[in-house]
Short mmCIF file of C-alpha atoms in Angstrom, two decimals:
data_model
loop_
_atom_site.label_atom_id
_atom_site.label_comp_id
_atom_site.label_asym_id
_atom_site.label_seq_id
_atom_site.Cartn_x
_atom_site.Cartn_y
_atom_site.Cartn_z
CA UNK A 209 68.70 -77.50 46.40
CA UNK A 210 68.42 -77.65 42.64
CA UNK A 211 66.84 -74.96 40.48
CA UNK A 212 63.69 -77.02 40.00
CA UNK A 213 63.35 -77.54 43.73
CA UNK A 214 63.81 -73.85 44.39
CA UNK A 215 61.08 -72.99 41.94
CA UNK A 216 58.72 -75.53 43.51
CA UNK A 217 59.62 -74.27 47.00
CA UNK A 218 58.94 -70.66 46.08
CA UNK A 219 55.70 -71.58 44.38
CA UNK A 220 54.57 -73.61 47.39
CA UNK A 221 55.41 -70.76 49.75
CA UNK A 222 53.48 -68.29 47.60
CA UNK A 223 50.49 -70.60 47.50
CA UNK A 224 50.60 -71.12 51.26
CA UNK A 225 50.66 -67.36 51.84
CA UNK A 226 47.69 -66.91 49.53
CA UNK A 227 45.77 -69.70 51.25
CA UNK A 228 46.38 -68.05 54.64
CA UNK A 229 44.80 -64.80 53.45
CA UNK A 230 41.19 -64.18 54.52
CA UNK A 231 38.65 -65.35 51.96
CA UNK A 232 37.24 -61.82 51.59
CA UNK A 233 40.71 -60.48 50.74
CA UNK A 234 41.27 -63.17 48.11
CA UNK A 235 37.88 -62.41 46.55
CA UNK A 236 38.63 -58.67 46.54
CA UNK A 237 41.97 -59.24 44.77
CA UNK A 238 40.31 -61.52 42.23
CA UNK A 239 37.59 -58.95 41.54
CA UNK A 240 40.22 -56.22 41.13
CA UNK A 241 42.17 -58.36 38.66
CA UNK A 242 39.05 -59.18 36.67
CA UNK A 243 37.93 -55.56 36.75
CA UNK A 244 41.33 -54.35 35.49
CA UNK A 245 41.33 -56.87 32.66
CA UNK A 246 37.74 -56.05 31.78
CA UNK A 247 38.49 -52.33 31.78
CA UNK A 248 41.42 -52.84 29.43
CA UNK A 249 39.35 -55.01 27.13
CA UNK A 250 36.50 -52.48 27.14
CA UNK A 251 38.89 -49.65 26.28
CA UNK A 252 40.32 -51.60 23.36
CA UNK A 253 37.02 -53.15 22.26
CA UNK A 254 36.08 -51.98 18.81
CA UNK A 255 39.39 -50.24 18.23
CA UNK A 256 41.78 -53.17 17.85
CA UNK A 257 41.74 -56.81 16.85
CA UNK A 258 44.54 -59.31 16.47
CA UNK A 259 44.61 -59.09 12.64
CA UNK A 260 44.66 -55.29 12.85
CA UNK A 261 47.56 -55.39 15.31
CA UNK A 262 49.49 -57.55 12.84
CA UNK A 263 48.72 -55.01 10.11
CA UNK A 264 49.94 -52.17 12.32
CA UNK A 265 53.16 -54.00 13.22
CA UNK A 266 53.88 -54.65 9.55
CA UNK A 267 52.99 -51.04 8.76
CA UNK A 268 55.38 -49.82 11.45
CA UNK A 269 58.20 -51.92 9.96
CA UNK A 270 57.54 -50.50 6.49
CA UNK A 271 57.49 -46.97 7.87
CA UNK A 272 60.77 -47.49 9.70
CA UNK A 273 62.31 -48.54 6.40
CA UNK A 274 60.95 -45.45 4.69
CA UNK A 275 62.25 -43.21 7.48
CA UNK A 276 65.70 -44.71 6.90
CA UNK A 277 65.32 -44.18 3.14
CA UNK A 278 64.28 -40.52 3.49
CA UNK A 279 66.80 -39.74 6.23
CA UNK A 280 68.73 -36.63 5.27
CA UNK A 281 66.51 -35.82 2.28
CA UNK A 282 66.19 -32.07 1.62
CA UNK A 283 62.92 -30.23 1.01
CA UNK A 284 62.37 -30.55 -2.73
CA UNK A 285 58.75 -29.37 -3.13
CA UNK A 286 57.91 -25.65 -3.04
CA UNK A 287 54.99 -26.24 -0.65
CA UNK A 288 57.37 -27.97 1.77
CA UNK A 289 59.73 -25.02 1.70
CA UNK A 290 56.85 -22.59 2.27
CA UNK A 291 55.49 -24.52 5.25
CA UNK A 292 58.98 -24.88 6.71
CA UNK A 293 59.72 -21.17 6.30
CA UNK A 294 56.52 -20.17 8.09
CA UNK A 295 57.21 -22.67 10.89
CA UNK A 296 60.74 -21.37 11.37
CA UNK A 297 59.33 -17.84 11.55
CA UNK A 298 56.84 -18.92 14.20
CA UNK A 299 59.63 -20.44 16.30
CA UNK A 300 62.24 -17.70 15.89
CA UNK A 301 60.13 -14.55 15.59
CA UNK A 302 56.66 -15.58 16.77
CA UNK A 303 55.11 -14.41 13.48
CA UNK A 304 53.08 -16.15 10.79
CA UNK A 305 54.84 -14.47 7.90
CA UNK A 306 56.48 -14.92 4.52
CA UNK A 307 59.30 -12.68 3.35
CA UNK A 308 59.12 -10.74 6.60
CA UNK A 309 55.48 -9.67 6.14
CA UNK A 310 52.34 -11.11 7.77
CA UNK A 311 50.83 -13.66 5.39
CA UNK A 312 47.51 -15.40 4.87
CA UNK A 313 48.62 -17.48 1.89
CA UNK A 314 48.66 -20.75 3.83
CA UNK A 315 46.25 -22.31 6.33
CA UNK A 316 47.78 -22.09 9.80
CA UNK A 317 47.53 -25.50 11.44
CA UNK A 318 50.23 -27.42 9.59
CA UNK A 319 52.89 -24.71 10.02
CA UNK A 320 51.86 -24.56 13.70
CA UNK A 321 52.31 -28.34 13.92
CA UNK A 322 55.79 -28.05 12.38
CA UNK A 323 56.67 -25.20 14.74
CA UNK A 324 55.63 -27.32 17.73
CA UNK A 325 57.85 -30.18 16.55
CA UNK A 326 60.73 -27.76 16.03
CA UNK A 327 60.31 -26.35 19.53
CA UNK A 328 60.41 -29.84 21.03
CA UNK A 329 63.10 -31.48 18.89
CA UNK A 330 65.05 -28.68 17.24
CA UNK A 331 64.45 -26.23 14.40
CA UNK A 332 64.17 -27.93 11.00
CA UNK A 333 64.35 -31.42 12.51
CA UNK A 334 62.77 -33.13 9.52
CA UNK A 335 63.39 -36.61 10.93
CA UNK A 336 61.20 -35.82 13.95
CA UNK A 337 58.42 -34.52 11.68
CA UNK A 338 58.56 -37.62 9.49
CA UNK A 339 58.55 -39.93 12.51
CA UNK A 340 55.50 -38.26 14.03
CA UNK A 341 53.73 -38.34 10.68
CA UNK A 342 54.50 -42.06 10.41
CA UNK A 343 52.72 -42.59 13.73
CA UNK A 344 49.83 -40.46 12.45
CA UNK A 345 49.61 -42.77 9.44
CA UNK A 346 49.18 -45.77 11.75
CA UNK A 347 46.54 -43.88 13.75
CA UNK A 348 44.72 -43.11 10.49
CA UNK A 349 44.63 -46.84 9.72
CA UNK A 350 42.99 -47.50 13.10
CA UNK A 351 40.41 -44.77 12.48
CA UNK A 352 39.57 -46.18 9.04
CA UNK A 353 39.30 -49.67 10.54
CA UNK A 354 36.88 -48.39 13.16
CA UNK A 355 34.73 -46.57 10.60
CA UNK A 356 34.51 -49.54 8.23
CA UNK A 357 33.93 -52.04 11.05
CA UNK A 358 30.91 -50.16 12.32
CA UNK A 359 29.51 -49.57 8.86
CA UNK A 360 30.00 -53.10 7.55
CA UNK A 361 31.89 -55.81 9.48
CA UNK A 362 35.17 -56.65 11.22
CA UNK A 363 36.44 -58.28 8.03
CA UNK A 364 35.75 -55.16 5.96
CA UNK A 365 37.32 -53.02 8.68
CA UNK A 366 40.54 -55.03 8.63
CA UNK A 367 40.78 -54.82 4.84
CA UNK A 368 40.06 -51.08 4.90
CA UNK A 369 42.63 -50.50 7.65
CA UNK A 370 45.23 -52.56 5.79
CA UNK A 371 44.58 -50.73 2.52
CA UNK A 372 44.99 -47.40 4.30
CA UNK A 373 48.11 -48.61 6.11
CA UNK A 374 49.94 -49.63 2.93
CA UNK A 375 48.46 -47.21 0.39
CA UNK A 376 51.55 -45.89 -1.45
CA UNK A 377 50.46 -42.25 -1.62
CA UNK A 378 49.84 -42.15 2.14
CA UNK A 379 53.12 -43.93 2.87
CA UNK A 380 55.17 -41.51 0.79
CA UNK A 381 53.32 -38.30 1.72
CA UNK A 382 54.13 -38.92 5.39
CA UNK A 383 57.79 -38.37 4.51
CA UNK A 384 57.21 -34.93 3.05
CA UNK A 385 56.45 -31.74 4.96
CA UNK A 386 52.96 -31.57 3.47
CA UNK A 387 49.45 -31.38 4.91
CA UNK A 388 48.10 -34.71 3.64
CA UNK A 389 48.84 -36.85 6.71
CA UNK A 390 47.55 -34.42 9.34
CA UNK A 391 44.53 -33.49 7.23
CA UNK A 392 43.56 -37.12 6.57
CA UNK A 393 43.78 -37.98 10.27
CA UNK A 394 41.65 -34.99 11.31
CA UNK A 395 39.07 -35.74 8.62
CA UNK A 396 38.86 -39.41 9.62
CA UNK A 397 38.45 -38.57 13.32
CA UNK A 398 35.75 -36.03 12.43
CA UNK A 399 33.91 -38.82 10.62
CA UNK A 400 34.37 -41.02 13.69
CA UNK A 401 32.78 -38.35 15.88
CA UNK A 402 29.83 -38.13 13.49
CA UNK A 403 29.48 -41.91 13.48
CA UNK A 404 29.61 -41.99 17.27
CA UNK A 405 26.86 -39.36 17.42
CA UNK A 406 24.50 -41.65 15.52
CA UNK A 407 25.54 -44.79 17.41
CA UNK A 408 25.95 -43.26 20.86
CA UNK A 409 22.53 -41.83 21.61
CA UNK A 410 22.65 -38.52 19.69
CA UNK A 411 24.70 -36.76 22.37
CA UNK A 412 25.82 -33.14 22.11
CA UNK A 413 29.51 -33.78 23.01
CA UNK A 414 29.96 -35.77 19.81
CA UNK A 415 28.56 -32.89 17.77
CA UNK A 416 31.02 -30.59 19.52
CA UNK A 417 33.87 -32.96 18.64
CA UNK A 418 32.65 -33.07 15.04
CA UNK A 419 32.60 -29.28 14.76
CA UNK A 420 36.01 -28.80 16.37
CA UNK A 421 37.70 -31.51 14.29
CA UNK A 422 36.05 -30.18 11.14
CA UNK A 423 37.38 -26.73 12.00
CA UNK A 424 40.89 -28.05 12.63
CA UNK A 425 40.83 -29.95 9.33
CA UNK A 426 39.74 -26.74 7.58
CA UNK A 427 42.63 -24.90 9.21
CA UNK A 428 44.89 -27.54 7.66
CA UNK A 429 43.39 -27.53 4.16
CA UNK A 430 40.88 -24.78 3.48
CA UNK A 431 38.74 -26.82 1.08
CA UNK A 432 36.53 -27.97 3.98
CA UNK A 433 35.41 -24.54 5.14
CA UNK A 434 32.86 -24.45 2.29
CA UNK A 435 31.03 -27.55 3.59
CA UNK A 436 28.33 -25.97 5.84
CA UNK A 437 25.49 -26.12 3.25
CA UNK A 438 26.19 -29.80 2.63
CA UNK A 439 26.43 -30.54 6.36
CA UNK A 440 23.05 -28.87 6.94
CA UNK A 441 21.35 -30.93 4.23
CA UNK A 442 22.98 -34.16 5.39
CA UNK A 443 22.14 -33.69 9.07
CA UNK A 444 18.51 -32.84 8.28
CA UNK A 445 18.25 -36.00 6.18
CA UNK A 446 20.12 -38.27 8.61
CA UNK A 447 18.07 -37.18 11.66
CA UNK A 448 14.64 -37.34 10.01
CA UNK A 449 13.35 -39.68 12.75
CA UNK A 450 14.14 -37.30 15.61
CA UNK A 451 11.92 -34.54 17.05
CA UNK A 452 12.39 -31.15 15.41
CA UNK A 453 14.22 -29.66 18.38
CA UNK A 454 16.78 -32.50 18.29
CA UNK A 455 17.13 -32.15 14.52
CA UNK A 456 17.77 -28.42 14.87
CA UNK A 457 20.42 -29.11 17.51
CA UNK A 458 22.08 -31.69 15.24
CA UNK A 459 22.31 -29.07 12.50
CA UNK A 460 23.31 -26.03 14.55
CA UNK A 461 25.74 -27.51 17.10
CA UNK A 462 28.50 -28.68 14.72
CA UNK A 463 28.25 -25.42 12.77
CA UNK A 464 28.66 -23.39 15.96
CA UNK A 465 31.71 -25.32 17.14
CA UNK A 466 33.17 -25.24 13.63
CA UNK A 467 32.73 -21.46 13.48
CA UNK A 468 34.24 -20.99 16.95
CA UNK A 469 37.27 -23.05 15.92
CA UNK A 470 38.12 -21.05 12.80
CA UNK A 471 36.92 -17.64 14.06
CA UNK A 472 40.20 -16.45 15.69
CA UNK A 473 42.16 -17.12 12.50
CA UNK A 474 39.47 -15.56 10.30
CA UNK A 475 39.47 -12.41 12.42
CA UNK A 476 43.26 -12.20 12.26
CA UNK A 477 43.22 -12.61 8.47
CA UNK A 478 40.47 -10.04 7.98
CA UNK A 479 42.39 -7.51 10.07
CA UNK A 480 45.69 -8.14 8.25
CA UNK A 481 44.26 -8.30 4.72
CA UNK A 482 41.64 -5.54 5.14
CA UNK A 483 38.99 -7.78 3.57
CA UNK A 484 37.21 -10.93 4.72
CA UNK A 485 39.50 -13.99 4.54
CA UNK A 486 38.19 -17.14 6.21
CA UNK A 487 41.25 -19.41 6.02
CA UNK A 488 43.70 -18.45 3.26
CA UNK A 489 44.17 -16.29 0.17
CA UNK A 490 44.39 -18.99 -2.47
CA UNK A 491 40.75 -19.53 -3.41
CA UNK A 492 40.27 -16.48 -5.63
CA UNK A 493 43.48 -16.76 -7.60
CA UNK A 494 43.03 -20.50 -8.13
CA UNK A 495 39.47 -19.87 -9.30
CA UNK A 496 40.61 -17.23 -11.78
CA UNK A 497 43.48 -19.38 -13.07
CA UNK A 498 40.89 -21.98 -13.99
CA UNK A 499 38.51 -19.45 -15.52
CA UNK A 500 40.11 -16.75 -17.65
CA UNK A 501 41.13 -16.27 -21.26
CA UNK A 502 44.55 -17.90 -20.91
CA UNK A 503 43.42 -21.03 -19.07
CA UNK A 504 44.60 -24.09 -21.09
CA UNK A 505 41.67 -25.82 -22.78
CA UNK A 506 42.54 -29.43 -21.95
CA UNK A 507 44.77 -29.01 -18.92
CA UNK A 508 42.95 -26.26 -17.05
CA UNK A 509 44.70 -27.17 -13.79
CA UNK A 510 48.04 -26.31 -15.46
CA UNK A 511 47.23 -22.59 -15.57
CA UNK A 512 49.50 -22.18 -12.56
CA UNK A 513 52.36 -22.52 -15.03
CA UNK A 514 51.15 -19.66 -17.23
CA UNK A 515 53.55 -16.74 -16.83
CA UNK A 516 54.58 -13.47 -18.39
CA UNK A 517 51.90 -11.17 -19.77
CA UNK A 518 49.35 -14.02 -19.65
CA UNK A 519 49.71 -14.71 -15.92
CA UNK A 520 46.62 -14.08 -13.83
CA UNK A 521 48.31 -11.32 -11.83
CA UNK A 522 49.57 -9.60 -15.00
CA UNK A 523 46.02 -9.54 -16.39
CA UNK A 524 44.69 -8.00 -13.18
CA UNK A 525 47.57 -5.51 -13.01
CA UNK A 526 46.62 -4.19 -16.45
CA UNK A 527 43.00 -3.79 -15.38
CA UNK A 528 43.76 -2.39 -11.90
CA UNK A 529 46.87 -0.15 -11.82
CA UNK A 530 46.85 -0.23 -8.01
CA UNK A 531 46.95 -4.06 -8.00
CA UNK A 532 50.44 -4.52 -6.56
CA UNK A 533 49.78 -2.05 -3.73
CA UNK A 534 46.84 -4.12 -2.49
CA UNK A 535 46.99 -6.75 0.24
CA UNK A 536 47.04 -10.47 -0.58
CA UNK A 537 43.39 -10.73 0.40
CA UNK A 538 42.32 -7.78 -1.75
CA UNK A 539 44.11 -9.25 -4.78
CA UNK A 540 42.42 -12.57 -4.17
CA UNK A 541 39.00 -10.90 -4.04
CA UNK A 542 39.66 -9.21 -7.39
CA UNK A 543 40.73 -12.55 -8.87
CA UNK A 544 37.51 -14.22 -7.69
CA UNK A 545 35.38 -11.46 -9.24
CA UNK A 546 37.36 -11.68 -12.50
CA UNK A 547 36.82 -15.45 -12.68
CA UNK A 548 33.08 -15.13 -12.07
CA UNK A 549 32.86 -12.40 -14.71
CA UNK A 550 34.60 -14.64 -17.26
CA UNK A 551 32.25 -17.57 -16.54
CA UNK A 552 29.20 -15.33 -16.99
CA UNK A 553 30.54 -14.09 -20.33
CA UNK A 554 31.72 -17.52 -21.56
CA UNK A 555 29.42 -20.25 -20.17
CA UNK A 556 29.93 -22.70 -23.07
CA UNK A 557 33.72 -22.44 -22.94
CA UNK A 558 33.57 -22.98 -19.18
CA UNK A 559 31.54 -26.17 -19.67
CA UNK A 560 33.95 -27.36 -22.36
CA UNK A 561 36.90 -26.93 -20.02
#
């Protein structure tokens, strides 16, 4: 019997077996098949489309090329080396420390992410970190697509997802041991949770997701922990059509879950630094560097490069002889007060800067 005949024979036998099955059994199998396909389609509905899948495939190819390009690259940025050092300490000694002493200079989540990767794939396995961050970049594109699709249209969503997928800064930052990729993904998913709250019947679980993701993003980059006043105003405005009890819940719930997410780290920092520190110790010193007598007039952000007797810490050491015996958090508090004092004494110069 030829190949064609064998195929026909097998097909005929299969069909005869199916025809001999009871009608109820055939209907049950058909319903199961349809249900499975419908379930898959419902899970993917709204999250993917054929053009988006093409974008993601192309994005994956580009990212593979960049992984090959960056393979073997050392850590060249000081922030990378700091994050890596903390992560290695977490893996080898179980301590969040710098120079052998407990530290609060960096938010904890990204070093914890690196430490997890090192535990799974080997200490200082930069290739594994870059690969995972490449996948995160693709996930970020899907999240941006979903946000834009719901706000505008499928077409806008595809363009937004594609722009995010191939945006040079996002492509390159995923190949450095920096917070940008993880932070962007957490922020985008927090926005998705907020969007789902408004589109999904104002349900509490979405507010919980919003608060937790907001807290995790803040533990990655501390800039977000100052958002509560803005969140309160926005939620009151966005829920103006709801009863007052629902509006109050919409305001309070995300704040509660946000606070619960960052609270363990804040308590640890406050105990270690002997003063309140919510996320990290960089806010006060950065504020002072932008607001003291040696801040550059036209490049205020470049005050980090001011050294010697004009450095922010040298100024504080002259004013507070005990400065270098204080904790990181206590020094940061002094720097914040010094910056506020300078602004109060020099409002016009502050505006000019």
